[in-house]
Coordinates of C-alpha atoms and ligand atoms in Angstrom, one line a residue:
X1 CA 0.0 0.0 0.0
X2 CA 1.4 3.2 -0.9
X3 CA 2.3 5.6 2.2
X4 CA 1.4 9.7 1.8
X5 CA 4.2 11.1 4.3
X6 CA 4.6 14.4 6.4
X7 CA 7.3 16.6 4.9
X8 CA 9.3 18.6 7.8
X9 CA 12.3 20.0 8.4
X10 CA 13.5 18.6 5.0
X11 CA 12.6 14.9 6.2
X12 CA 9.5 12.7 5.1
X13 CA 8.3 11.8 8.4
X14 CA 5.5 9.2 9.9
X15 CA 2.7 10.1 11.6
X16 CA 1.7 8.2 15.3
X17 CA -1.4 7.7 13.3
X18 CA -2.5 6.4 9.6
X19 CA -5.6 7.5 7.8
X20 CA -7.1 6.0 4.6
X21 CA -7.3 8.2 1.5
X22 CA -9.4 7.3 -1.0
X23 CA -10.7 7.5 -4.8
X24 CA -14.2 9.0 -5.3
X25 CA -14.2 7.1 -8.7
X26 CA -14.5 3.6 -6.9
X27 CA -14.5 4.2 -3.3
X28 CA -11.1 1.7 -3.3
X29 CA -7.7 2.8 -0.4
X30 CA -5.7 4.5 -2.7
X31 CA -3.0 5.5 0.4
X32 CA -2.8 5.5 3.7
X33 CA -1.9 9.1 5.2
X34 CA 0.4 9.7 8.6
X35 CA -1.8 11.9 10.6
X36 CA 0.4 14.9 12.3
X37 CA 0.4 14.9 16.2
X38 CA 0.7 18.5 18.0
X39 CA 4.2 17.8 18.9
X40 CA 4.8 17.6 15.2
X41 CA 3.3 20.3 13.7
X42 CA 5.2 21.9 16.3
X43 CA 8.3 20.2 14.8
X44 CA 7.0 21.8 11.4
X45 CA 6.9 25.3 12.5
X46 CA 9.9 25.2 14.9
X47 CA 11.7 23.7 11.4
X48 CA 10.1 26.9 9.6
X49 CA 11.0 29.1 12.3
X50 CA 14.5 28.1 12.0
X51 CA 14.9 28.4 8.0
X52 CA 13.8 31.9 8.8
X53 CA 17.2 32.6 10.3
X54 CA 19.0 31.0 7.8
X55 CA 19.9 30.2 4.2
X56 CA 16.2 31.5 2.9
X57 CA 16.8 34.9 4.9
X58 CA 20.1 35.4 3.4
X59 CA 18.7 35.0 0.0
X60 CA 17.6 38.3 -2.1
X61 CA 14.4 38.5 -4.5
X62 CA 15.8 37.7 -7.6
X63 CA 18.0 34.2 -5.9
X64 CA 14.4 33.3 -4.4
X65 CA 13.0 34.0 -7.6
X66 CA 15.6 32.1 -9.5
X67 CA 14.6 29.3 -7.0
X68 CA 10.7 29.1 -7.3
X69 CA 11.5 28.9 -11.3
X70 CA 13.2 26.3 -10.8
X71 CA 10.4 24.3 -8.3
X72 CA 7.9 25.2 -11.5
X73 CA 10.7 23.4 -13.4
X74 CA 10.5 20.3 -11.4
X75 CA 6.6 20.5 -11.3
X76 CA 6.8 20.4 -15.1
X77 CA 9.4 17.5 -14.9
X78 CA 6.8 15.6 -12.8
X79 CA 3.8 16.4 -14.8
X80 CA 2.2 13.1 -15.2
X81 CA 2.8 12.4 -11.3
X82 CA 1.0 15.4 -10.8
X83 CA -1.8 14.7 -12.4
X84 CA -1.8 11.0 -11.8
X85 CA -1.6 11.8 -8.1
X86 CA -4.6 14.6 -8.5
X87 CA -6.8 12.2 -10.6
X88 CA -6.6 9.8 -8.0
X89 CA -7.1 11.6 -4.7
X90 CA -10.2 13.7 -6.8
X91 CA -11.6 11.8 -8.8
X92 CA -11.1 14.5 -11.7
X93 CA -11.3 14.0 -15.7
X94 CA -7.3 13.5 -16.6
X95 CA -8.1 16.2 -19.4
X96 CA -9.0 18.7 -16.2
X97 CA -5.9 18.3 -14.1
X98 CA -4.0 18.1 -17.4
X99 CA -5.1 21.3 -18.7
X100 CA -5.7 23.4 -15.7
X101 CA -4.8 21.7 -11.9
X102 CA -0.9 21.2 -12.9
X103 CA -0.2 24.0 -15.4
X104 CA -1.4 26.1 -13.0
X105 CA 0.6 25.2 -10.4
X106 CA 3.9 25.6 -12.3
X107 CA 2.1 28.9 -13.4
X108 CA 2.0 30.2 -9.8
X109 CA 5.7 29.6 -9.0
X110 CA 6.4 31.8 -12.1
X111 CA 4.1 34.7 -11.8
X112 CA 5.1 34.9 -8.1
X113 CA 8.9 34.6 -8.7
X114 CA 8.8 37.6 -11.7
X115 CA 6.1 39.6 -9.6
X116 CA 8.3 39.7 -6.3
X117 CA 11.5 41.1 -8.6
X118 CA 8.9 43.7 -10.2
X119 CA 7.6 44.9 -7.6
X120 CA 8.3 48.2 -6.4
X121 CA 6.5 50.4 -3.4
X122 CA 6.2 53.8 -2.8
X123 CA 7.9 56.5 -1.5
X124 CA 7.3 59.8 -1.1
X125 CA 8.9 63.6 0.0
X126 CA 7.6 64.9 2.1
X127 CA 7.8 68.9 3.1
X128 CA 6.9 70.2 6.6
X129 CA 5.4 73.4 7.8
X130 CA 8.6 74.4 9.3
X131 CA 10.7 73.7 6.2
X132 CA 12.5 70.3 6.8
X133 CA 11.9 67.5 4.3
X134 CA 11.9 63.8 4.7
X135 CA 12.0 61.0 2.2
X136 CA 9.6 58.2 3.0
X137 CA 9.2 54.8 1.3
X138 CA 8.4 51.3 2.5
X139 CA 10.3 48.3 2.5
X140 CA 9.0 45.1 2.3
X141 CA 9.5 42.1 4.9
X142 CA 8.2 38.1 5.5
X143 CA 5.5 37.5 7.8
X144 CA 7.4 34.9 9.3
X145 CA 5.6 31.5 9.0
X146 CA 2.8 31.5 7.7
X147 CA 0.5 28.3 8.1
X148 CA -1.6 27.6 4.6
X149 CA -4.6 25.1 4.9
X150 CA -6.6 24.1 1.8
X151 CA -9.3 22.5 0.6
X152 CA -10.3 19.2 -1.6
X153 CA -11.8 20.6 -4.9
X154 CA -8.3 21.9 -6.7
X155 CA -5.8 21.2 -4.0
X156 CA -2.2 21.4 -6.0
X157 CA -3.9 24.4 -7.9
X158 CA -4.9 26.1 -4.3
X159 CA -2.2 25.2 -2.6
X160 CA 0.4 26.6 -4.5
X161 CA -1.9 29.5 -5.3
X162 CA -0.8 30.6 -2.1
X163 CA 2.6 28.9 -1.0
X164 CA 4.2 30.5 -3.9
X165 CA 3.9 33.9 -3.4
X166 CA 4.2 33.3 1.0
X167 CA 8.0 31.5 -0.3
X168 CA 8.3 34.9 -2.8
X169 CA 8.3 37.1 -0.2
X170 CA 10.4 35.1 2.4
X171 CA 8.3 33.2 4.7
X172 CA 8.4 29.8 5.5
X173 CA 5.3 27.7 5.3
X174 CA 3.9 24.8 7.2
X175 CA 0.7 23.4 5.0
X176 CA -2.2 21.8 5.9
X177 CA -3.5 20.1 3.1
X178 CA -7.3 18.4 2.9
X179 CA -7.4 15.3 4.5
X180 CA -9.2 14.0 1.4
X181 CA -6.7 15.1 -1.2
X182 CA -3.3 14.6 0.7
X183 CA -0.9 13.2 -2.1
X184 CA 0.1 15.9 -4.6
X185 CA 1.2 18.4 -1.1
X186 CA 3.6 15.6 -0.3
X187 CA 4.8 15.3 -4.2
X188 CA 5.4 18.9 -4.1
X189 CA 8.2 18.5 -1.3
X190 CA 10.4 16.5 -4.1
X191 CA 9.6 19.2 -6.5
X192 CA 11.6 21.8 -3.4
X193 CA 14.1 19.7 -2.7
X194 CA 15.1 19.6 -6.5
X195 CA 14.5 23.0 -6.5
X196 CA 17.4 23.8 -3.7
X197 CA 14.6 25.6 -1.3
X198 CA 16.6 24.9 1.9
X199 CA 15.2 22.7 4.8
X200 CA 12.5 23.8 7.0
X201 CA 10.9 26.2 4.3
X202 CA 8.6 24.3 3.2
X203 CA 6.5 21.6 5.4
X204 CA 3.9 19.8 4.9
X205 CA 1.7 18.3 8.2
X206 CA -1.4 15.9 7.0
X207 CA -4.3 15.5 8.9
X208 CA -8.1 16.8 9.9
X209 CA -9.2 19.9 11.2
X210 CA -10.6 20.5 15.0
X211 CA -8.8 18.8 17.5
X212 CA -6.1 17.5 14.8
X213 CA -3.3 19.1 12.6
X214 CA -4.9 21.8 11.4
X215 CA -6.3 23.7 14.5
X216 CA -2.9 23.0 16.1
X217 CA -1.7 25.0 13.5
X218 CA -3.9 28.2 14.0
X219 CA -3.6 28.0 17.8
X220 CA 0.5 27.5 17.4
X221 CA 1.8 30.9 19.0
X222 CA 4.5 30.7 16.5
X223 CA 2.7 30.9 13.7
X224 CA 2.8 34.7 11.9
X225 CA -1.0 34.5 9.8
X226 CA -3.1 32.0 8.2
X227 CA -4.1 31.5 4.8
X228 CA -7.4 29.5 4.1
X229 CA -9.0 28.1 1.5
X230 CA -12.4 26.3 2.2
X231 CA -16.2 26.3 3.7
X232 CA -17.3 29.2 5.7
X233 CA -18.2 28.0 8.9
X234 CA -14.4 26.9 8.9
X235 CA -13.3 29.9 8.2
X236 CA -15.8 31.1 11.7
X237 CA -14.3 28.6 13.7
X238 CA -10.4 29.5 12.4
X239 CA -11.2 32.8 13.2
X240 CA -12.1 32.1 16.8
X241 CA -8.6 29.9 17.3
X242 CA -6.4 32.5 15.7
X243 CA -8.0 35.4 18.1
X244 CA -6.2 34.2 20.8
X245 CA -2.9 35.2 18.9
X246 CA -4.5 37.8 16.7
X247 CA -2.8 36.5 13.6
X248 CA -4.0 38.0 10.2
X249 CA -6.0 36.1 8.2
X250 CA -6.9 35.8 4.0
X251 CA -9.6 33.7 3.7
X252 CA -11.3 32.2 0.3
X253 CA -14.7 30.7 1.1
X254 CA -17.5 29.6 -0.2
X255 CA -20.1 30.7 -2.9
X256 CA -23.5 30.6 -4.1
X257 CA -23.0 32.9 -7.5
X258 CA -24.8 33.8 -10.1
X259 CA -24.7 34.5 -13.7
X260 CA -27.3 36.9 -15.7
X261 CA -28.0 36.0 -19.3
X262 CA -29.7 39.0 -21.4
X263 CA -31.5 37.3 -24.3
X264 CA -28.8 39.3 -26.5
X265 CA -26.2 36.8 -25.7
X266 CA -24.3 34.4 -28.2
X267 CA -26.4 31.4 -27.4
X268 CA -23.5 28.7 -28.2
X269 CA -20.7 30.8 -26.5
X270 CA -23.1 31.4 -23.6
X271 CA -24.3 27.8 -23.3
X272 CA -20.4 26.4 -23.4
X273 CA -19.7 28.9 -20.7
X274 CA -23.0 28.3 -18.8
X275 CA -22.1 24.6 -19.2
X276 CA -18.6 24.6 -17.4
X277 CA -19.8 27.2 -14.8
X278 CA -22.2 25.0 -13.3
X279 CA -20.4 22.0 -14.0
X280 CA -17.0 21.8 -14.4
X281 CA -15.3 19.5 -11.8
X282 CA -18.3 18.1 -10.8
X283 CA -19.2 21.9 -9.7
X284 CA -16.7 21.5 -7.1
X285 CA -15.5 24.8 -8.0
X286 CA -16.1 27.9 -5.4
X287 CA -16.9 29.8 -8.5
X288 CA -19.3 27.3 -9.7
X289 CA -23.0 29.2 -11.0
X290 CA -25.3 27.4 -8.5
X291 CA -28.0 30.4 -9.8
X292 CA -28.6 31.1 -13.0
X293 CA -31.0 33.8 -14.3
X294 CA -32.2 33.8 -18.4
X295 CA -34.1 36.5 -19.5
X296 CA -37.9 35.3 -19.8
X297 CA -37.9 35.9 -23.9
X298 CA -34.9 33.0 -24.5
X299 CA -35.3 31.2 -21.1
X300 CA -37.3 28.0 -22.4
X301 CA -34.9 27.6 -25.1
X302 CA -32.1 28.1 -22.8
X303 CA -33.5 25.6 -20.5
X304 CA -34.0 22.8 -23.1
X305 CA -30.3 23.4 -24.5
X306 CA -28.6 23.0 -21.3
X307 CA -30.6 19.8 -20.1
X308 CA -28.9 18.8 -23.7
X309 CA -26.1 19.2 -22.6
X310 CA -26.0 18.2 -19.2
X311 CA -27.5 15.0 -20.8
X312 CA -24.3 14.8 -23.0
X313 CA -21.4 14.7 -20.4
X314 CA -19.5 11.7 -19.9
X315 CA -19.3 10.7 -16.4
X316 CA -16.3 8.8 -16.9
X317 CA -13.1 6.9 -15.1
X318 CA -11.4 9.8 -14.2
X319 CA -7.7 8.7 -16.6
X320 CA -10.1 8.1 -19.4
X321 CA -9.4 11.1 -22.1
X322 CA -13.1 11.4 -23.0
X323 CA -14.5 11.9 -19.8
X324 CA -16.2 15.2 -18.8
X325 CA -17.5 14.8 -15.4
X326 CA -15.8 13.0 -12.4
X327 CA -17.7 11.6 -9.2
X328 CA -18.0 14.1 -6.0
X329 CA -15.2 13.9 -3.5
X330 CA -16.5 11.4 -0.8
X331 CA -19.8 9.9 0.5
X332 CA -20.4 11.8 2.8
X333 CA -20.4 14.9 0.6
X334 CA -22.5 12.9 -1.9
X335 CA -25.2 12.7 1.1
X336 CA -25.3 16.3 1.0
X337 CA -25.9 17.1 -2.2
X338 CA -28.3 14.7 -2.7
X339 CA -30.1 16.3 0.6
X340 CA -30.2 19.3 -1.3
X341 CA -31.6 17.1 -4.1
X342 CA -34.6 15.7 -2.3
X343 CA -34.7 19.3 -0.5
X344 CA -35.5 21.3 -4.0
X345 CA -38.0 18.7 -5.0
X346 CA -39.9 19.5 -1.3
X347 CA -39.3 23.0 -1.6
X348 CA -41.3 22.8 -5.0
X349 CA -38.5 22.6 -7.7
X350 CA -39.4 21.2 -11.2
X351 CA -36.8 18.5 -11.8
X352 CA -35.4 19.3 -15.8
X353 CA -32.7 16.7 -15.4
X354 CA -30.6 14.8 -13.0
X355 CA -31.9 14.8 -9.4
X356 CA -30.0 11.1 -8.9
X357 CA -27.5 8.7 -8.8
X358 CA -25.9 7.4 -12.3
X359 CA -25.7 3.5 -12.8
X360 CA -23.0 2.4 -14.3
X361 CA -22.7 -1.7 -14.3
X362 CA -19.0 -1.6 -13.1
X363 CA -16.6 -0.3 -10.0
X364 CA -18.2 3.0 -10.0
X365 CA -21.2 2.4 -9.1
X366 CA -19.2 1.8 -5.5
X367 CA -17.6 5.8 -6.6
X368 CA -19.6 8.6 -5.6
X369 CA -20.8 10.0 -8.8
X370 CA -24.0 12.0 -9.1
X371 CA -26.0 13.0 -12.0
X372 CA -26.0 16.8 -13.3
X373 CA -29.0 18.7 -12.1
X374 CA -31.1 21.2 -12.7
X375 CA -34.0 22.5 -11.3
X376 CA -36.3 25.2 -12.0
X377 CA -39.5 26.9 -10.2
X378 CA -38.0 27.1 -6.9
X379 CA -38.5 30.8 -4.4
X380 CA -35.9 32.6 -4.3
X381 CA -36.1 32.3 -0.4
X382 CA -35.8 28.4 -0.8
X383 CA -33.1 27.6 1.2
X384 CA -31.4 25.7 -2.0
X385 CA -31.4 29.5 -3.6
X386 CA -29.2 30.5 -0.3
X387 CA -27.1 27.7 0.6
X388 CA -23.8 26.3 -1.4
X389 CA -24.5 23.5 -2.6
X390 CA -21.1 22.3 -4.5
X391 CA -22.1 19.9 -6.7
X392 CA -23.1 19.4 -10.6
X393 CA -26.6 21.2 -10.0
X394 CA -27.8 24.5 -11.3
X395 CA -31.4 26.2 -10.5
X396 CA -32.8 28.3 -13.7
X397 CA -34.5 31.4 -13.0
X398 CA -36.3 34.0 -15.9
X399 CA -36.2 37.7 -15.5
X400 CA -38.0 40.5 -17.3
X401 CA -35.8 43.3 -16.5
X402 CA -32.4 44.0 -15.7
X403 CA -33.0 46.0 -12.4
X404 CA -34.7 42.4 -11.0
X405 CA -31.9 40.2 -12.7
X406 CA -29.7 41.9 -10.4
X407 CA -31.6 42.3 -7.7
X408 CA -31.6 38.6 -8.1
X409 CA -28.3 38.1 -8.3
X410 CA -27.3 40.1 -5.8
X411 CA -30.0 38.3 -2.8
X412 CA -27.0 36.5 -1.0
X413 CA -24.9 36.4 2.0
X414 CA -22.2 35.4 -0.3
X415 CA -20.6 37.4 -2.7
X416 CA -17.6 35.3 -4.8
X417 CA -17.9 35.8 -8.3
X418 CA -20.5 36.4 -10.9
X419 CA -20.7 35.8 -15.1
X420 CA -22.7 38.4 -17.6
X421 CA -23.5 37.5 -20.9
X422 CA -24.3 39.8 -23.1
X423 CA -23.1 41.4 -26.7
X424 CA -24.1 44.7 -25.4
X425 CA -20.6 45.2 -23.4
X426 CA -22.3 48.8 -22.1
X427 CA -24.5 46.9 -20.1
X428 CA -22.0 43.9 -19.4
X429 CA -20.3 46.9 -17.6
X430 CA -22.8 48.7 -16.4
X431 CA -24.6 45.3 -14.5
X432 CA -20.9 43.8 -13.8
X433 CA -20.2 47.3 -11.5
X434 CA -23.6 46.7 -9.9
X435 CA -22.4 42.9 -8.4
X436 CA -21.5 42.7 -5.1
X437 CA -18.9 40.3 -5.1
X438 CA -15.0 40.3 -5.5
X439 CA -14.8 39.1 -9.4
X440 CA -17.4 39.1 -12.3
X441 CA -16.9 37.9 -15.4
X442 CA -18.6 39.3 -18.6
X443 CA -19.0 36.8 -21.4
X444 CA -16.6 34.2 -19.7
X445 CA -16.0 32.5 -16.5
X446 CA -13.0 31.5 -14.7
X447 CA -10.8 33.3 -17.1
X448 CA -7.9 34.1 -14.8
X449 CA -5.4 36.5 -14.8
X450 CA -3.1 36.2 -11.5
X451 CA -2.3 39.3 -11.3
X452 CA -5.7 40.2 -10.9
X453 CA -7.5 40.7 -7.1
X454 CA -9.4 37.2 -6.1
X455 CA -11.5 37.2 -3.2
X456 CA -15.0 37.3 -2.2
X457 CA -17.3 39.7 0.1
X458 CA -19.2 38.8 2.5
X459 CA -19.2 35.3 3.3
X460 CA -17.3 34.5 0.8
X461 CA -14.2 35.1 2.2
X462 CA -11.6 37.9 3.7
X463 CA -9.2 39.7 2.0
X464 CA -8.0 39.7 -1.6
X465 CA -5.3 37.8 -2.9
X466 CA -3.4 37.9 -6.6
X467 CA -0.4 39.5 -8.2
X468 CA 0.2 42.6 -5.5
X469 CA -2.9 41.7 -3.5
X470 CA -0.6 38.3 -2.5
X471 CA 2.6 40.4 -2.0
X472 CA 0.8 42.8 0.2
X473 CA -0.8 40.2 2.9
X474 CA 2.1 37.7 2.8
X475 CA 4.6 40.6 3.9
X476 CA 4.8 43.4 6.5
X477 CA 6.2 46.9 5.4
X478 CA 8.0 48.9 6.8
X479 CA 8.1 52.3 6.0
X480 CA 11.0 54.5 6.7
X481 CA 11.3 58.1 7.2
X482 CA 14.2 60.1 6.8
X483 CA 14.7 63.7 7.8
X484 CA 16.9 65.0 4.8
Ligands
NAD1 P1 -13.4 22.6 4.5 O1 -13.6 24.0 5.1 O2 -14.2 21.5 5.1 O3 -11.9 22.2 4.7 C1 -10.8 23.0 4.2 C2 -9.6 22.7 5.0 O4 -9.8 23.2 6.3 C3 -9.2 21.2 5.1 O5 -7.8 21.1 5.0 C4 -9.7 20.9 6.5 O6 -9.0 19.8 7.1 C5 -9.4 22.2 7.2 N1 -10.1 22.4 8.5 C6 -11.4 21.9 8.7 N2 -11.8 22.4 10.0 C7 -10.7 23.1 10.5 C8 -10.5 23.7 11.7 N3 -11.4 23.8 12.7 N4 -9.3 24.3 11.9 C9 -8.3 24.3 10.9 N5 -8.5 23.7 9.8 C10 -9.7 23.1 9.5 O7 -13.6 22.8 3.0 P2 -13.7 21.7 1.9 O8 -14.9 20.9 2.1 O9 -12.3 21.0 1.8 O10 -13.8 22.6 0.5 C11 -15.0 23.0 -0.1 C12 -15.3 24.4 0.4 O11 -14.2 25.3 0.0 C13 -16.5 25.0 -0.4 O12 -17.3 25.7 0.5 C14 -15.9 25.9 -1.4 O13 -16.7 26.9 -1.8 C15 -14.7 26.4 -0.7 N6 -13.7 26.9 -1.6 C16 -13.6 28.3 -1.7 C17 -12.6 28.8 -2.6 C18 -12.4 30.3 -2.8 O14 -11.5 30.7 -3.5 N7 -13.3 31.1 -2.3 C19 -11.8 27.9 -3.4 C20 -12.0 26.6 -3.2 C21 -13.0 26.1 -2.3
6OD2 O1 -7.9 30.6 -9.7 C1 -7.6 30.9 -8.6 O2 -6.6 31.5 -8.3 C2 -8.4 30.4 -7.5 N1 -8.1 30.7 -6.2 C3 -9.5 29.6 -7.8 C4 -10.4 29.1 -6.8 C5 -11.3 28.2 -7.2 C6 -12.2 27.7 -6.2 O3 -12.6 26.5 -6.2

């Protein structure tokens, strides 16, 4: 049986404990996982504590730079361990973590590594009443250790999404990967050690959350902030265990976003896009449409041509080319989607396709794979209108004018991301400035640019991360003024 270690200090290391981890495609042990004890992820941030005194804090921008290059170098080297590794732990089409999950990994170590060298900050002169002028300008210093904790859905992607610009700006990490998706966390250690980033920089402690590795890791004193990727209500109860130590936090949660078609749309591009939005990864995606609103003069048509294609996907093995659609992540989050299955049909839903369990005559029916969904005819107050779902389900909604579209749209605690389509771009901007969520795409969805904010309002999360959005919460500056 293959082993998933704990990476610290340098060393793959054995937990006291062993958990299973295991494919959604076929519910078979994949790995078994050393579980982290306190003592050590203690171990892990005493090792990161140390690398921040020395090799790593000797080392300029442009060396550290150099450095994460070369860790996207050995990422690329690895690329079919990658993605073997992510297929398995996620159950995820091979053409997904090919084309997105691993690419964008390497692509975080790069952007990060040429932002940090870029980067400047400002300074200014300043003049005082009496005469005397000063020059000001702010330098720019590591957090310390900062303790990164991710979730299942992309968790190379996420997970370097934020390690790579905490090692850009000097830190030292110690992350906590999603007990469901441990391997490709460990796999990444080989890619640093290949990479020369000294011991102790980088650590990786596996494990659950309360009461195991990764509230250890917000309560440890020693740890500078927390990064966090993943539901809400864990963000709520991080928040409580890092008050104590009043470390800063960036937090990504969850969504329940919409997208606004005008009838003026370009029906194929805007069903292709509608079609990944709600689907793509099984809709395991935070920025996943869970609400979609068609105005009333196209919305039958619209309806029909997305049940086609829903109807279309191949929920395949996840290394088979031609799949589309991989299983959920585990049983017990297939129990709650299909709650919120059964819950839309009480709460008065019409069923236009999906609502159930595929059958499949082989291993997978022992996987956890659902069938795409969607609904129409539900309130807007039903609680499957308010609450994140994350699965392959999508509720369709018609709307006569644009004031209610957004209105709509807009009816949410959360506030993640939104999609527009339209060829009328006046109005794609003019209803995209009116969202109130951190990123809104117009004609497209997760079209990323890294150097762009990412973050959410509301419950959707804390903070904004991306290009200098990244450089600004993984650092503290320090501004000097001189009296000239
Ligand atoms: P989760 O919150 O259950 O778990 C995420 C991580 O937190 C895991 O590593 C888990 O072990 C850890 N954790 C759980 N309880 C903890 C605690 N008390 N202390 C410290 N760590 C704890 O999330 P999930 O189910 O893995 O992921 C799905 C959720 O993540 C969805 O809500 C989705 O919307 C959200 N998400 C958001 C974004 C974003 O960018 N906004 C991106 C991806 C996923
Ligand atoms: O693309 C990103 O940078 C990002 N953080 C994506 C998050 C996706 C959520 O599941």
């Amino acid at each position: 049986m293959k082993r998933i270690q704990n990476y610290i200090d340098g060393q793959f290391v054995s937990g006291v404990r062993e958990f299973a981890d295991i494919n959604p495609a076929d519910g078979a042990i994949i790995a078994q996982v050393s579980e982290a004890d306190k003592a050590q992820v203690n171990d892990a941030v005493q090792a990161a504590r140390c690398a921040l005194r020395g090799e790593w804090a000797r080392l300029g921008a442009r060396e550290r730079a150099a450095r994460l290059h070369r860790v996207a170098d050995a990422i690329e080297k690895r690329f079919d361990c990658f993605v073997q590794a992510e297929i398995a732990d996620t159950g995820k089409p091979i053409s997904l973590a090919s084309k997105l999950d691993v690419p964008r990994a390497a692509a975080n170590f790069r952007v990060f590594a040429d932002l940090v060298k870029m980067s400047g900050l400002e300074s200014f002169h300043t003049e005082t009443p009496n005469g005397a002028n000063a020059l000001n300008y702010a330098i720019r210093k590591p957090l310390g250790v900062v303790g990164i904790i991710t979730p299942w859905n992309l968790p190379l992607l996420l997970l370097t999404w934020k390690a790579a610009p905490a090692l850009a700006c000097g830190n030292a990490v110690v992350v906590k990967p999603s007990e469901e998706t441990p391997a490709t966390a460990t796999l990444l250690a080989e890619a640093m050690q290949e990479a020369g980033i000294p011991r102790g920089v980088y650590n990786v402690v596996h494990g659950f959350g309360a009461g195991s590795a990764g509230e250890f890791l917000t309560q440890h004193p020693e740890v500078n902030a927390i990064t966090f990727t993943g539901e809400t209500k864990t963000g709520a109860a991080i928040m409580k265990s890092v008050a104590a130590t009043v470390k800063p936090v960036s937090f990504e949660l969850g969504g329940k976003n919409a997208a606004i078609i005008f009838a003026d749309c370009d029906l194929e591009t805007t069903l292709a896009g509608i079609s990944e939005a709600v689907f793509l990864n099984t809709g395991q995606v935070c920025l996943c449409a869970e609400r979609v609103y068609v105005e009333r003069k196209i919305f039958t048509v619209f309806v029909n041509a997305l049940k086609k294609k829903a109807e279309s996907l191949n929920l395949g093995w996840p290394a088979d080319a031609n799949s589309d659609l991989g299983p959920l992540i585990s049983a017990p989050h297939r129990e709650k989607v299909l709650s919120y299955f059964h819950l839309a049909t009480q709460e008065g839903a019409k069923v236009v396709t999906g609502g159930g369990i595929p059958k499949f005559d082989d291993k997978r029916d022992d996987g956890f794979y659902v069938q795409p969904t969607i609904y129409t005819g539900l309130p807007e107050s039903a609680r499957c209108m308010k609450e994140e779902i994350f699965g392959p389900v999508c509720h369709v909604a018609p709307f006569d004018s644009e004031e209610e579209a957004v209105g709509m749209a807009n009816d949410t605690e959360y506030g993640l991301a939104a999609s527009i389509w339209t060829s009328d771009l006046k109005r794609g901007h003019r209803v995209a400035q009116q969202m109130n969520v951190g990123i809104t795409w117009v004609n497209c969805w997760f079209l990323r640019d890294l150097r762009t904010p990412f973050g959410g309002v509301g419950l959707s999360g804390i903070g904004r991360e991306g290009g200098v959005h990244s450089l600004n919460f993984y650092s503290e500056l320090n501004n000097v003024c001189i009296k000239l």
